[in-house]
Amino acid sequence: MSTDNPLLQDFKYAPFSKIKTEHFKPAITEAIKLAKSEIETIASAETEPTFENTIEELEFSGEKLDRVTSIFFNLNSAETNAEIQKIAQEVSPLLSEFRNDIILNEDLFKRVKAVYKQKDQLNLTTEQKTLLDKKYKAFSRNGANLPKEKQEELREIDKQLSALSLNFGENVLAETNKFELQIIDEKDLDGLPESFKEEAKSVAESRDKEGWIFTLDYPSYIPFMKYAKKRELRKKMSIAFGAKGFHGDDLDNQKNVLKIVKLRYQRAQLLGFDTHAHFVLQERMAETPEKVDNFLNELLEKAKPAAEKEFAALEKFAKELDQIDRLEKWDSAYYSEKLKQNLFNLDDEKLKPYFKLENVIDGVFTVASKLYGLQFNETEEIEKYHPDVKTYNVTDENGNDVALFYADFHPRPGKRGGAWMTEYKSQYVKNKKEERPHVSIVCNFTKPTKSEPSLLTFNEVTTLFHEFGHALHGMLANTVYPSLSGPNVYWDFVELPSQVLENWCYEKEALQLFAKHYKTDEAIPMELVEKIKESSNFQEGMQTLRQLSFGMLDLSWHAINPSDIDDVKMHENKAFEATKLYPDVPENCMSTAFSHIFQGGYSAGYYSYKWAEVLDADAFEYFKEQGIFSKEVADKFKNNILSMGGTEHPMTLYKRFRGKEPQPDALLKRAGLIEK
């Protein structure tokens, strides 16, 4: 394709240095045209429909569009600006329209249906059967069988949902960037670690302001809530964090929330489902909202007594220590940290010197090498979208290319909060040629300061292992079709590779590989390892209750008819009744910044984290039985789970790895909620 637009030329790696913002919209528009003509060729073919000329052709159509949009939307998350956000608002409806053009193309659906009807007569591999099933469902579950006027209604709903969800995310990012807490009086910094104060000082300097500045980015917000002695300042930060999208101004998300849930419900009804949750869960391991509800309530029954006991102990401790009248949300992290130090003589400031970012990266690479034989070589030859990004060539023990890996670790104004894994290109095999994946993880970790390197909290260490677990799922993919490759699996299965890898952070054998003091290179003392292990169940009841409350809030929006809901906060309070420990904060609302379910893909799926924890605890028990670096168990995990992607039903894959279905007891034992 001869053009000056680098996105429309052929490229192996994302050509970041050549891309200008103005290239995106024309490239996406042109790539949509190209994809449409590919679809038209498949739909209008006069030959008899076969698996190869219909299903396979459809799978590999729109390749250019996939590459261009993955670059664009990844940048909209990791390195965005007002211009990119504006383009996102303009192209999202076009993409939504294009997806519907495919799904609602009658001639195309006729050909897909014809192949689907003869599937039992065709000599298909397991992966081909899965692909055929998935393609047919993509049509039938999204309106292909609806009459014309209903299809038009569906198109309109999808267009609106696409714009609303983008707007929701932009508001959350703008709210995060807008707030700052400026401290002038050094006495107000009482309790805060030196390195953290130094970082806040440099933020103030970068903004040409005096004193210290704290923001709502996680590396700033979390330590402030954990260590700041001055209660009214913690309150100020906590309320600002919890009030994102809930100020009744032009960044308010209440209307977005109500519109999104109502449109999702209408869409599900149009397609013949009771609710949005019924629609979503049909393609999940959990299958129905009732099953999810039972699962969450079963865990609630086990966790609630422990959580209430822990809460009472925390409140008693806080009252004795500082004579506060009652424990509020802004006291939680502060007194939990104090109590943890009291019980275990362990705090992040003691641990952080052993978790220099570069050492932890080496550690996670070493674990991947011992388990799966992977080697990571940093390269400067691959273009980056920001100087902070690191790039690595990943190879196997024979030197074969496995993947390209991008890693982006520190917060910036144009970067959304949280941590995630994504891909710039999936793994697949086309015309007998294997294409290896380009995988990326994006995090928001503590930055280096003038006097110290980036030292991670233990929570950041587990986050890095978590996202890297997702990355391994992408890197070790070994399938034919891109839509079944790597993390393209049922949503309640996708967290298994990420959550299982977190377990290595608690094991002496793994910690000794990388937890070394950044000044002396001394290995982490065993007493600290024991304390990490001992404290791993600290307030597990409260943590479990918190996760369950998010899952229940998600279901409360999506497993009902939301038509009569007109007050977001009132609805949320009702959903939190069964899991409530702290007094309500009237100025706060979680739903208006709950990006997982209103902007990400977790609607009717937030329970997945807990669901996958059952799988990960059960899977790790198997590793522990054989040794945490057992090659035999690692090979089984790689060959049956990581490399298989979504080619078969997750439970089939899991049982092939483990030899049996997962038992929730492993999770409850690990969490200390039942006796070992």
XYZ file of C-alpha atoms in Angstrom, residues 248-638:
391
model
C -22.145 16.895 39.883
C -19.959 18.822 37.392
C -18.969 18.222 33.761
C -16.732 15.291 34.809
C -19.565 13.589 36.700
C -20.159 9.941 35.727
C -23.532 9.284 37.373
C -25.499 9.775 34.157
C -22.951 7.679 32.255
C -23.374 4.815 34.745
C -27.178 4.873 34.523
C -27.181 5.122 30.731
C -24.612 2.322 30.352
C -26.453 -0.179 32.584
C -29.832 0.622 31.003
C -28.508 0.279 27.459
C -26.748 -2.993 28.337
C -30.027 -4.314 29.730
C -31.950 -3.224 26.611
C -29.331 -4.907 24.437
C -29.586 -8.183 26.371
C -33.387 -8.106 26.156
C -33.243 -7.500 22.397
C -31.076 -10.609 22.085
C -33.449 -12.703 24.174
C -31.561 -12.713 27.480
C -33.053 -11.843 30.888
C -30.262 -9.396 31.783
C -26.803 -8.266 30.675
C -25.298 -10.732 33.186
C -27.220 -13.633 31.611
C -25.845 -12.600 28.211
C -22.241 -12.276 29.424
C -22.150 -15.395 31.596
C -23.413 -17.720 28.895
C -19.812 -17.582 27.602
C -18.058 -17.958 30.971
C -17.099 -20.881 33.179
C -19.671 -19.678 35.734
C -22.495 -19.894 33.139
C -25.288 -18.061 35.043
C -25.773 -15.109 37.444
C -27.323 -17.538 39.937
C -24.101 -19.584 40.026
C -22.019 -16.421 40.505
C -24.351 -15.230 43.231
C -24.087 -18.572 45.050
C -20.305 -18.562 44.650
C -19.978 -15.041 46.108
C -22.392 -15.771 48.960
C -20.657 -19.020 49.848
C -17.365 -17.130 50.197
C -19.137 -14.335 52.065
C -20.416 -16.832 54.621
C -16.840 -18.038 55.253
C -15.171 -14.613 55.150
C -17.641 -12.367 56.990
C -17.113 -13.676 60.543
C -13.325 -13.395 60.064
C -13.679 -9.886 58.573
C -15.882 -8.647 61.436
C -13.429 -10.038 63.974
C -10.485 -8.372 62.175
C -12.365 -5.082 61.920
C -13.195 -5.105 65.639
C -9.524 -5.803 66.455
C -8.396 -2.952 64.177
C -10.893 -0.500 65.679
C -9.894 -1.471 69.235
C -6.215 -1.039 68.334
C -6.839 2.423 66.753
C -8.884 3.603 69.733
C -6.218 2.482 72.186
C -3.425 4.012 70.137
C -4.951 7.388 69.283
C -8.262 7.565 71.166
C -10.240 8.054 67.926
C -14.027 7.881 68.306
C -14.679 5.446 65.436
C -12.759 3.874 62.594
C -13.376 5.570 59.232
C -12.318 4.576 55.713
C -9.381 6.993 55.784
C -8.079 5.221 58.903
C -8.044 1.773 57.350
C -4.619 1.647 55.638
C -2.927 3.736 58.372
C -3.962 1.624 61.371
C -3.719 -1.654 59.428
C -0.086 -0.829 58.685
C 0.528 0.071 62.366
C -1.164 -3.129 63.555
C 0.791 -5.200 61.041
C 4.053 -3.685 62.311
C 2.893 -4.373 65.846
C 2.029 -8.016 65.166
C 4.803 -8.962 62.765
C 7.368 -6.181 63.149
C 7.134 -5.859 59.374
C 6.457 -2.845 57.202
C 7.040 -1.830 53.607
C 9.867 0.499 54.524
C 11.804 -2.491 55.885
C 11.090 -4.520 52.770
C 11.479 -1.913 50.020
C 15.327 -1.823 50.011
C 15.213 -5.499 48.977
C 12.880 -4.828 46.053
C 14.703 -2.536 43.687
C 12.631 -2.527 40.476
C 15.490 -3.788 38.273
C 16.110 -6.695 40.677
C 12.431 -7.632 40.732
C 12.370 -7.572 36.912
C 15.412 -9.886 36.895
C 13.607 -12.015 39.483
C 10.452 -12.479 37.453
C 12.616 -13.242 34.380
C 14.589 -15.849 36.374
C 11.387 -17.496 37.604
C 10.110 -17.630 33.977
C 13.461 -19.065 32.887
C 13.474 -21.790 35.568
C 9.861 -22.739 34.871
C 9.596 -22.337 31.104
C 13.158 -21.973 29.789
C 12.680 -18.371 28.594
C 15.501 -15.843 28.123
C 14.970 -12.040 28.128
C 17.432 -9.764 26.361
C 16.889 -6.023 26.547
C 17.088 -4.359 23.149
C 17.355 -0.725 22.096
C 16.542 -1.565 18.488
C 12.759 -1.664 18.913
C 10.916 1.659 18.798
C 9.158 2.835 21.984
C 6.216 5.160 22.570
C 7.922 6.757 25.599
C 11.536 6.838 26.912
C 10.399 5.071 30.138
C 9.458 1.938 28.175
C 11.846 -1.041 28.178
C 11.856 -3.568 25.314
C 13.054 -7.180 25.376
C 13.543 -9.963 22.857
C 12.255 -13.186 24.398
C 13.755 -16.493 23.245
C 13.517 -20.146 24.311
C 16.373 -22.401 25.441
C 17.243 -23.102 21.779
C 17.441 -19.411 20.879
C 14.158 -19.414 18.921
C 12.103 -16.209 18.982
C 9.235 -16.431 21.455
C 7.964 -12.838 21.731
C 8.712 -9.156 21.821
C 8.040 -7.739 25.297
C 7.356 -4.073 26.178
C 7.359 -2.988 29.853
C 6.225 0.457 31.067
C 6.541 0.933 34.831
C 6.019 4.515 36.083
C 3.066 6.950 36.279
C 2.818 9.969 33.935
C 0.075 12.523 33.341
C -1.005 10.838 30.068
C -1.197 7.369 31.586
C -4.255 5.804 33.164
C -3.966 4.462 36.720
C -3.637 0.799 37.671
C -1.742 -1.986 35.921
C -2.588 -4.114 32.893
C -1.256 -6.443 30.227
C -2.039 -5.926 26.558
C -0.836 -7.000 23.117
C 0.269 -5.118 20.015
C 0.081 -8.329 18.017
C -1.215 -11.827 18.787
C 0.504 -15.110 18.066
C -0.903 -17.134 15.139
C 0.029 -19.332 12.165
C -0.903 -18.200 8.654
C 0.113 -19.835 5.376
C 2.311 -22.191 7.411
C 4.277 -19.214 8.758
C 4.245 -18.630 12.502
C 3.852 -15.071 13.769
C 5.109 -14.521 17.320
C 3.335 -12.097 19.700
C 4.205 -8.544 20.804
C 3.185 -8.334 24.450
C 3.160 -5.357 26.813
C 2.656 -4.724 30.522
C 1.848 -1.268 31.868
C 2.144 -0.409 35.587
C 2.251 2.647 37.851
C 5.105 1.946 40.273
C 7.064 4.184 42.613
C 9.502 6.292 40.593
C 13.227 6.606 41.319
C 14.196 9.807 43.156
C 17.421 11.809 43.097
C 18.827 9.751 45.959
C 17.156 6.352 45.518
C 16.329 3.927 42.718
C 12.744 2.741 42.227
C 12.098 0.621 45.339
C 8.870 -1.354 45.215
C 6.421 -2.017 48.008
C 5.635 -5.704 48.436
C 2.217 -5.038 46.926
C 3.921 -3.614 43.818
C 6.110 -6.729 43.653
C 3.027 -8.968 43.556
C 1.441 -6.641 40.967
C 4.491 -7.004 38.713
C 4.339 -10.809 39.018
C 0.579 -10.685 38.358
C 0.857 -8.697 35.121
C 3.843 -10.777 34.062
C 1.711 -13.905 34.528
C -0.730 -12.439 31.975
C 2.252 -11.635 29.724
C 3.431 -15.280 29.855
C -0.040 -16.333 28.708
C 0.487 -14.123 25.649
C 4.153 -15.002 25.051
C 3.804 -18.786 25.286
C 0.734 -18.936 23.049
C 0.916 -21.778 20.543
C -2.276 -21.805 18.504
C -3.213 -21.398 14.844
C -5.854 -18.687 15.128
C -5.289 -15.229 16.664
C -8.736 -14.982 18.273
C -8.019 -18.182 20.268
C -4.450 -17.265 21.139
C -2.942 -16.419 24.564
C -5.286 -14.554 26.892
C -8.260 -14.853 24.470
C -10.018 -17.188 26.895
C -13.154 -17.130 29.037
C -12.983 -14.053 31.238
C -13.175 -16.023 34.498
C -10.203 -18.130 33.358
C -8.002 -15.250 32.194
C -6.818 -14.394 35.732
C -5.447 -17.892 36.431
C -1.989 -17.395 34.820
C -1.606 -13.980 36.465
C -2.774 -14.918 39.942
C -0.904 -18.199 40.090
C 2.441 -16.436 39.447
C 1.906 -14.160 42.483
C 2.469 -17.222 44.697
C 6.202 -17.255 43.907
C 6.563 -13.874 45.680
C 5.899 -15.604 49.012
C 8.310 -18.495 48.547
C 11.787 -18.478 50.073
C 13.240 -20.370 47.097
C 12.041 -17.667 44.698
C 12.718 -14.613 46.892
C 16.347 -15.663 47.364
C 16.828 -15.302 43.604
C 16.138 -11.573 43.467
C 15.332 -9.943 46.831
C 18.712 -8.333 47.475
C 19.437 -5.086 49.319
C 20.002 -2.357 46.737
C 22.987 -0.924 48.657
C 24.753 -3.997 50.040
C 23.512 -6.748 47.676
C 22.750 -8.780 50.817
C 19.993 -11.378 50.276
C 16.732 -10.765 52.094
C 17.076 -12.200 55.634
C 15.088 -15.365 56.212
C 13.294 -13.817 59.190
C 11.798 -11.230 56.785
C 10.776 -14.004 54.375
C 9.085 -15.820 57.256
C 7.309 -12.602 58.242
C 6.114 -12.031 54.654
C 4.714 -15.561 54.727
C 3.220 -15.184 58.201
C 1.637 -11.851 57.360
C 0.241 -13.015 54.001
C -3.079 -13.830 55.697
C -3.172 -10.583 57.657
C -6.722 -9.173 57.418
C -7.538 -11.772 54.753
C -11.171 -11.773 55.880
C -11.432 -8.011 55.303
C -9.619 -8.260 51.958
C -11.932 -11.054 50.819
C -14.987 -9.080 51.904
C -13.735 -6.089 49.918
C -13.310 -8.153 46.730
C -16.708 -9.768 47.232
C -18.299 -6.337 47.665
C -16.958 -5.281 44.238
C -18.280 -8.474 42.632
C -21.667 -7.976 44.272
C -21.831 -4.325 43.208
C -21.072 -5.390 39.631
C -23.867 -8.016 39.692
C -26.266 -5.527 41.305
C -25.919 -3.346 38.187
C -25.971 -6.111 35.604
C -28.055 -9.053 36.865
C -31.304 -7.095 37.176
C -33.589 -4.820 35.195
C -32.017 -1.429 36.073
C -34.791 0.665 34.475
C -36.086 2.022 37.781
C -32.703 2.988 39.225
C -32.281 6.744 39.235
C -29.917 7.276 42.172
C -26.452 5.749 41.735
C -25.337 6.273 45.332
C -28.529 4.869 46.869
C -28.318 1.780 44.665
C -24.661 1.288 45.577
C -25.332 1.547 49.331
C -27.969 -1.162 49.013
C -25.542 -3.413 47.131
C -22.903 -2.941 49.857
C -25.230 -3.776 52.776
C -24.078 -7.398 53.213
C -20.368 -6.529 53.088
C -20.281 -3.186 54.898
C -17.747 -2.660 57.695
C -16.915 1.072 57.635
C -19.397 3.937 58.019
C -20.573 5.302 54.668
C -18.914 8.458 53.285
C -21.717 10.534 51.676
C -19.284 12.396 49.373
C -17.976 9.134 47.885
C -19.288 6.763 45.249
C -17.402 3.779 43.880
C -19.503 3.165 40.766
C -18.614 6.510 39.188
C -14.952 5.463 38.966
C -15.395 1.670 38.680
C -13.512 1.547 35.368
C -13.229 -2.256 35.368
C -16.944 -2.644 34.744
C -17.867 0.609 32.996
C -14.862 1.003 30.736
C -12.881 -2.250 30.840
C -14.285 -5.654 29.983
C -15.315 -6.783 33.464
C -19.056 -6.000 33.390
C -20.850 -8.968 35.029
C -17.346 -10.407 35.413
C -15.679 -8.842 38.434
C -16.287 -12.074 40.378
C -13.621 -13.562 38.035
C -10.794 -12.500 40.342
C -12.152 -14.613 43.183
C -13.187 -17.411 40.802
C -9.654 -17.558 39.398
C -8.226 -17.493 42.940
C -9.887 -20.851 43.542
C -8.114 -22.145 40.416
C -4.783 -20.535 41.285
C -4.707 -21.822 44.893
C -5.528 -25.323 43.659
C -2.938 -25.101 40.852
C -0.191 -23.797 43.140
C -0.879 -26.584 45.626
C 0.154 -28.952 42.814
C 3.396 -27.003 42.268
C 4.130 -27.126 46.008
C 3.560 -30.879 46.170
C 6.220 -31.415 43.464
C 8.486 -28.395 44.200
C 7.789 -24.820 43.089
C 10.286 -25.100 40.205
C 9.202 -28.615 39.206
C 9.860 -28.897 35.464
C 7.194 -31.592 35.175
C 4.401 -29.443 36.663
C 5.628 -26.325 34.802
C 5.552 -28.232 31.492
C 2.031 -29.425 32.239
C 0.932 -25.868 33.049
C 2.609 -24.504 29.926
